[in-house]
mmCIF file of C-alpha atoms and ligand atoms in Angstrom:
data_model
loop_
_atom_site.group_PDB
_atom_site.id
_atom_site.type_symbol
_atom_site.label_atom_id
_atom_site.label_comp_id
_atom_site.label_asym_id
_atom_site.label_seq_id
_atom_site.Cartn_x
_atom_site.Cartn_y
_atom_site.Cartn_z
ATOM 1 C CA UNK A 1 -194.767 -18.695 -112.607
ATOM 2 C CA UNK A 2 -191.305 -16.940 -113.722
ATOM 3 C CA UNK A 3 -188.366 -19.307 -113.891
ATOM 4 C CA UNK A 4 -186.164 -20.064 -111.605
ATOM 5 C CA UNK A 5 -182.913 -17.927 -111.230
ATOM 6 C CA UNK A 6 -179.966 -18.583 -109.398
ATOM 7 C CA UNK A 7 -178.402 -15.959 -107.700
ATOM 8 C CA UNK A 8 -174.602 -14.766 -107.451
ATOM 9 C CA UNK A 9 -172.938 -16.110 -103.928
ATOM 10 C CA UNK A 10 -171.443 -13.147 -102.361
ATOM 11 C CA UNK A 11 -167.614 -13.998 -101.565
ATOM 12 C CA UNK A 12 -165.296 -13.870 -98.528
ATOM 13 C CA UNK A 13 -164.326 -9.803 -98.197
ATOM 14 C CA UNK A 14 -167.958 -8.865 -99.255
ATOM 15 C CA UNK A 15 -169.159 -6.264 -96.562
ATOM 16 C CA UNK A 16 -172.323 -7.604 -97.123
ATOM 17 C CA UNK A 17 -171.199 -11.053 -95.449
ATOM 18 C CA UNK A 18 -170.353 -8.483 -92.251
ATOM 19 C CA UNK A 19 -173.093 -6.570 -91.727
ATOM 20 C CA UNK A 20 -175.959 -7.875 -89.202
ATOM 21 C CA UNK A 21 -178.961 -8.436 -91.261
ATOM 22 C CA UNK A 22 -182.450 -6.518 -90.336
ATOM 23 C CA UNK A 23 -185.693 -8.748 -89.637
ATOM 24 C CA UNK A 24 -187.885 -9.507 -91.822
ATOM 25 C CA UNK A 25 -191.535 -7.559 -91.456
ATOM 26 C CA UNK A 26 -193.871 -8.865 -94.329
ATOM 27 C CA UNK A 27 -193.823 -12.057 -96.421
ATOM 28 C CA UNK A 28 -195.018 -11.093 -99.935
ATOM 29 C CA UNK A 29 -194.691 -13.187 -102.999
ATOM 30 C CA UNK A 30 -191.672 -11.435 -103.622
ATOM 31 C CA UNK A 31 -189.787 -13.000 -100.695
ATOM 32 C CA UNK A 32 -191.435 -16.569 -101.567
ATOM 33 C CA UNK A 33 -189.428 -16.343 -105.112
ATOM 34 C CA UNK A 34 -186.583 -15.162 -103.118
ATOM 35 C CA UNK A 35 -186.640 -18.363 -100.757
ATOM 36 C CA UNK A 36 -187.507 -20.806 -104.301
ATOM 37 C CA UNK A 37 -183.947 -19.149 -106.101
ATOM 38 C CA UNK A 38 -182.580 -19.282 -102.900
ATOM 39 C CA UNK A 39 -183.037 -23.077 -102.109
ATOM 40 C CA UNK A 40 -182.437 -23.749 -106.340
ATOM 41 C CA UNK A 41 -178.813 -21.397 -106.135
ATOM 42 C CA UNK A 42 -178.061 -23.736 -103.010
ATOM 43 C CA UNK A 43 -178.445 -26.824 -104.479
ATOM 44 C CA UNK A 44 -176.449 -26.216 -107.176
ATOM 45 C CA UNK A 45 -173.853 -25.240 -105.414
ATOM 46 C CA UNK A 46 -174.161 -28.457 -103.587
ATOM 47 C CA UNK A 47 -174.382 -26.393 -100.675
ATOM 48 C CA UNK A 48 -176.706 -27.438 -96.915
ATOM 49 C CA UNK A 49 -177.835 -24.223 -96.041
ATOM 50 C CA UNK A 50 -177.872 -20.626 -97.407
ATOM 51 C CA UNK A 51 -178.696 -17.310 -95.712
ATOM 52 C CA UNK A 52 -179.809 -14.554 -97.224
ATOM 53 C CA UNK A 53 -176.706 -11.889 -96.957
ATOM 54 C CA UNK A 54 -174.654 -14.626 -99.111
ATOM 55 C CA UNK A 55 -176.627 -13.875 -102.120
ATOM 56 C CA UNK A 56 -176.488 -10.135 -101.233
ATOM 57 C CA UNK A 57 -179.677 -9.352 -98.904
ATOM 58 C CA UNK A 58 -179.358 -8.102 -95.374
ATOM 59 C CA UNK A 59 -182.287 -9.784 -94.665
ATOM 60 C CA UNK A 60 -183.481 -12.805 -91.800
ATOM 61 C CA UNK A 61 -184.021 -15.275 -93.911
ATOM 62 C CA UNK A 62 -182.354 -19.025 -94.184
ATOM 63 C CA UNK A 63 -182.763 -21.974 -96.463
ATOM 64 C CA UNK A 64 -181.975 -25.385 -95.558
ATOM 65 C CA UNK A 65 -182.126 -29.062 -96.802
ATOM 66 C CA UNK A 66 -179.849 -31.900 -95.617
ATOM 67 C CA UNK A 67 -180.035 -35.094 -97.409
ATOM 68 C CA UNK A 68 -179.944 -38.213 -95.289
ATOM 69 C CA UNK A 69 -176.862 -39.575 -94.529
ATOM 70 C CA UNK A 70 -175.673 -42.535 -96.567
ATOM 71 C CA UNK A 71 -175.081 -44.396 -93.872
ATOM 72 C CA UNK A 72 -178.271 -44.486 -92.156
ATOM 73 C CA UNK A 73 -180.749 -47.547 -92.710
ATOM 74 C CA UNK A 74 -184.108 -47.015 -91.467
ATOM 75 C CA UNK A 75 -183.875 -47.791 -87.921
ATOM 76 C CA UNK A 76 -181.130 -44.963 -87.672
ATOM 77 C CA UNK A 77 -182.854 -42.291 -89.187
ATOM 78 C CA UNK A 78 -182.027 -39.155 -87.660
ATOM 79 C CA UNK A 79 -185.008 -38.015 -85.575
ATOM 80 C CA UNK A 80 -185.830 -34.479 -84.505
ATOM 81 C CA UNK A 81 -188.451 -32.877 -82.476
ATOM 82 C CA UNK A 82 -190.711 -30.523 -84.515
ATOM 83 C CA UNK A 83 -193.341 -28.635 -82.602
ATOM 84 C CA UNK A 84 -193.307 -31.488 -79.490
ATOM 85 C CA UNK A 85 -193.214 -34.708 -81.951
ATOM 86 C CA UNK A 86 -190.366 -36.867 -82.447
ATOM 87 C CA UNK A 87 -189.934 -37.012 -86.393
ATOM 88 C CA UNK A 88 -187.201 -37.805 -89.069
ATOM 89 C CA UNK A 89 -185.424 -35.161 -89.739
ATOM 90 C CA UNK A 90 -185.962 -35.738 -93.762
ATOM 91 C CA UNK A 91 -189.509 -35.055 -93.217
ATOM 92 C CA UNK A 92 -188.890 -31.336 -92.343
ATOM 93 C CA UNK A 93 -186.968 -31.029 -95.340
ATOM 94 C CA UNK A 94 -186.256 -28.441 -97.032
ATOM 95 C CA UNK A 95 -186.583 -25.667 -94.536
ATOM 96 C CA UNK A 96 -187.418 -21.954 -94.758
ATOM 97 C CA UNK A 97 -187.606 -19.493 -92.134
ATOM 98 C CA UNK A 98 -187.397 -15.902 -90.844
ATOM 99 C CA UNK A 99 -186.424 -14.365 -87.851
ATOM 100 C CA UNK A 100 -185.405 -17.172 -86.306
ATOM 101 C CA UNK A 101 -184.259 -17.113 -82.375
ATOM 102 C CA UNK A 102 -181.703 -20.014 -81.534
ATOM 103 C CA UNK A 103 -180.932 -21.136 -78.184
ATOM 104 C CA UNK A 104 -177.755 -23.899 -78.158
ATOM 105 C CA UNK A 105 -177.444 -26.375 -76.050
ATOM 106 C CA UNK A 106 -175.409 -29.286 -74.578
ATOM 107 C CA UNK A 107 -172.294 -30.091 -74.676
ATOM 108 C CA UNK A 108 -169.438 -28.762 -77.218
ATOM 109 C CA UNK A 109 -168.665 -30.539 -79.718
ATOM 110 C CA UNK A 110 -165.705 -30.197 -82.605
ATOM 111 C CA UNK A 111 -166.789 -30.645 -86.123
ATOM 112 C CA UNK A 112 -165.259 -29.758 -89.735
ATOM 113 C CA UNK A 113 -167.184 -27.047 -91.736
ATOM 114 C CA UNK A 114 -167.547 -25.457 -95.166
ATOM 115 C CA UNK A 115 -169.093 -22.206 -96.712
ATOM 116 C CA UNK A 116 -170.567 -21.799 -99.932
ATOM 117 C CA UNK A 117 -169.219 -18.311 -99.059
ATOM 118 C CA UNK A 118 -165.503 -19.464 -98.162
ATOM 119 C CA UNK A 119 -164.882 -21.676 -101.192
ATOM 120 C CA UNK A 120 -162.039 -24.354 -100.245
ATOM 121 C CA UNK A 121 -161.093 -23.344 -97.025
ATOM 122 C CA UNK A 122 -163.032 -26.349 -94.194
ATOM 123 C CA UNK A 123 -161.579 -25.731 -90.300
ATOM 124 C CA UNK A 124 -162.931 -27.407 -87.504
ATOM 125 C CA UNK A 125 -165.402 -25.410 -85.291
ATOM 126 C CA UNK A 126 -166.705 -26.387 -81.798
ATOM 127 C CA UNK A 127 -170.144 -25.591 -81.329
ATOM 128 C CA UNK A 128 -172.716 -27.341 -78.720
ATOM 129 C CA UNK A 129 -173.930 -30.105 -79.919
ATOM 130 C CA UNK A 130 -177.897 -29.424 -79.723
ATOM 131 C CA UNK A 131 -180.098 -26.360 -80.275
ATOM 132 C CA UNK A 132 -183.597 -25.435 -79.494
ATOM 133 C CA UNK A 133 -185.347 -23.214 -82.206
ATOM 134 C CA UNK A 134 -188.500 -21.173 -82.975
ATOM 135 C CA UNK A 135 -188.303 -20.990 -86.671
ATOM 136 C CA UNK A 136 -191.529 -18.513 -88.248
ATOM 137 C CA UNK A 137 -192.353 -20.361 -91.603
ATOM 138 C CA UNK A 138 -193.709 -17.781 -94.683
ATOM 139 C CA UNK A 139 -196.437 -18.768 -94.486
ATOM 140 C CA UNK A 140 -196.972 -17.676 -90.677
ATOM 141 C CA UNK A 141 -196.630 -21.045 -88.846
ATOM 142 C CA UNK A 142 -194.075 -20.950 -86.455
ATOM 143 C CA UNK A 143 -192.167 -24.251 -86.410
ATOM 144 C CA UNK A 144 -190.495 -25.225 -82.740
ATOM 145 C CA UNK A 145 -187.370 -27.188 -83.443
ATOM 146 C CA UNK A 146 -185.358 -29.336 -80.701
ATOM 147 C CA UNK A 147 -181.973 -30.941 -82.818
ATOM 148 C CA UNK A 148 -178.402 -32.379 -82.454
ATOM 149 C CA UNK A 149 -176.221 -33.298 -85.176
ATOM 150 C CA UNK A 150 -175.553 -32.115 -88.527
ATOM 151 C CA UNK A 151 -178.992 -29.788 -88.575
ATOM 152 C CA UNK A 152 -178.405 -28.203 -85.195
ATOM 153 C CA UNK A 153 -174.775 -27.480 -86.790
ATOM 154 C CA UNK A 154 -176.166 -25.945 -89.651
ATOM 155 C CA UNK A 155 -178.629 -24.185 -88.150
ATOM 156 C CA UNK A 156 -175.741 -22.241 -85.852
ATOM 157 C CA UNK A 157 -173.679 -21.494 -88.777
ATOM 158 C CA UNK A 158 -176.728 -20.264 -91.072
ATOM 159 C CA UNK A 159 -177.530 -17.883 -88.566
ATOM 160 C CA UNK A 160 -174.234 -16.949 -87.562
ATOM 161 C CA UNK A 161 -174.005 -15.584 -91.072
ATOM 162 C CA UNK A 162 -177.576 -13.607 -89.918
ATOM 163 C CA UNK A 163 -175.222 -11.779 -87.307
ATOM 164 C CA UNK A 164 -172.362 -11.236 -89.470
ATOM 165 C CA UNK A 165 -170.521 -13.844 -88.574
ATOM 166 C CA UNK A 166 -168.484 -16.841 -90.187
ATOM 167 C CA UNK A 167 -167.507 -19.590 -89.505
ATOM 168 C CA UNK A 168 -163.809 -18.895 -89.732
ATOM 169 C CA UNK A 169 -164.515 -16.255 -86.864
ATOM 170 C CA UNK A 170 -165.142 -19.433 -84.388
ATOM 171 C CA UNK A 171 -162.171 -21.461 -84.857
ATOM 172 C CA UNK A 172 -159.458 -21.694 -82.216
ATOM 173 C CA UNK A 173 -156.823 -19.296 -81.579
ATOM 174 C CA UNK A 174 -154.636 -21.843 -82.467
ATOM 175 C CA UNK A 175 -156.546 -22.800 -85.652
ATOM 176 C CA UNK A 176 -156.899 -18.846 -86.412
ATOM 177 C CA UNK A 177 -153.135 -18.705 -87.154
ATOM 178 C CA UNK A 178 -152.429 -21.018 -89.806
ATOM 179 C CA UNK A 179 -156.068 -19.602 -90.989
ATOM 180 C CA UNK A 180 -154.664 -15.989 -91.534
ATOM 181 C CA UNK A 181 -152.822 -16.974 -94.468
ATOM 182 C CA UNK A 182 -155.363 -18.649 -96.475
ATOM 183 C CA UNK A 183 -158.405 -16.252 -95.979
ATOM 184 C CA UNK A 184 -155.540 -13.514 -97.328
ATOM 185 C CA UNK A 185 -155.160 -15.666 -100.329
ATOM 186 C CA UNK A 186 -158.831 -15.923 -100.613
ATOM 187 C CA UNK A 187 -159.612 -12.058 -99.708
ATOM 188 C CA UNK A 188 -156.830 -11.171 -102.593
ATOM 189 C CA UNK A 189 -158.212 -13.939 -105.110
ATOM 190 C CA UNK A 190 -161.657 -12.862 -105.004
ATOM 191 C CA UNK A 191 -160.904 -9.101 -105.395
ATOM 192 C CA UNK A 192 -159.610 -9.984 -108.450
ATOM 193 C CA UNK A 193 -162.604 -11.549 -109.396
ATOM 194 C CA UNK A 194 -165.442 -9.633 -111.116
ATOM 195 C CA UNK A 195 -169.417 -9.430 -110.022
HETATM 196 NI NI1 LIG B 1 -171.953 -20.383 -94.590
#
């Protein structure tokens, strides 16, 4: 097998990052490399999800993995449902899919987050709290997700970025204004910056 490679993250003012991605129609072992460099470029970025347009493909695709939370013992692992069976979430972990369909539920909830895409710039976001999820695997399984927390989170803002969307297009009006500023810093700094 080739080595791994990590791939470029595209930057904040890449069109790339705006332009809703196609679906995916065939796995091949192409794509399976793509999701193994995809998952390897995300963790050392020290990221909890990556989609596919932030390394430069307008493709369906998402990788996952979130690491349990420090604070958890045993009896408070976080528990999911996966297909109709109440699991830890670890044990899903990491996750690929394609073509996923997402349908959030429950109430909304206001949390802090971060893009591998946006570098330093975190803003709250409200979001509802849960999602369902049909999530087709590569190798054909489909898996059937029911969440809350940090992976129902992630999973809205990884395939926000599926839609062209970020997250800094979901904060508050409020929150949007003392935004502007930043992203205008970032969107000059990283034309600067070179491939
Ligand atoms: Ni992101």
């Amino acid at each position: 097998m080739e080595g791994v490679m990590l791939l470029s993250i595209k930057q904040f003012g890449d069109a790339v990052l705006r332009t809703p991605c196609a679906p995916v129609e065939k796995v091949d072992l192409e794509l399976n490399t793509l999701a193994v460099n995809m998952l390897e470029t995300m963790y050392a970025a020290e990221g909890i999800g990556l989609a596919a347009p932030q390394v430069g493909l307008g493709i369906r695709m998402v990788v996952i993995d979130i690491p349990e939370s420090e604070e958890d013992d045993e009896e408070e692992q976080e528990l999911v449902i996966a297909n109709g069976k109440e699991v830890p979430m670890r044990s899903i972990m990491p996750l690929v899919f394609i073509n996923p369909v997402l349908e959030p539920y429950g109430k909304q909830t206001l949390c802090q987050e971060g893009c591998l895409s946006v570098r330093n710039i975190r803003a709250n976001v409200s979001r509802p709290s849960r999602v369902r999820a049909t999530l087709p695997q590569l190798d054909g399984k489909v898996l059937e997700l029911d969440c809350g927390g940090l992976l129902a989170r992630c999973l809205q803002h990884e395939c926000d970025h599926l839609d062209g969307f970020l997250f800094t297009d979901r904060v508050s009006s409020a929150a949007k204004v003392t935004l502007a500023k930043r992203l205008k810093n970032l969107l000059h700094f990283n034309s600067q910056q070179e491939d």
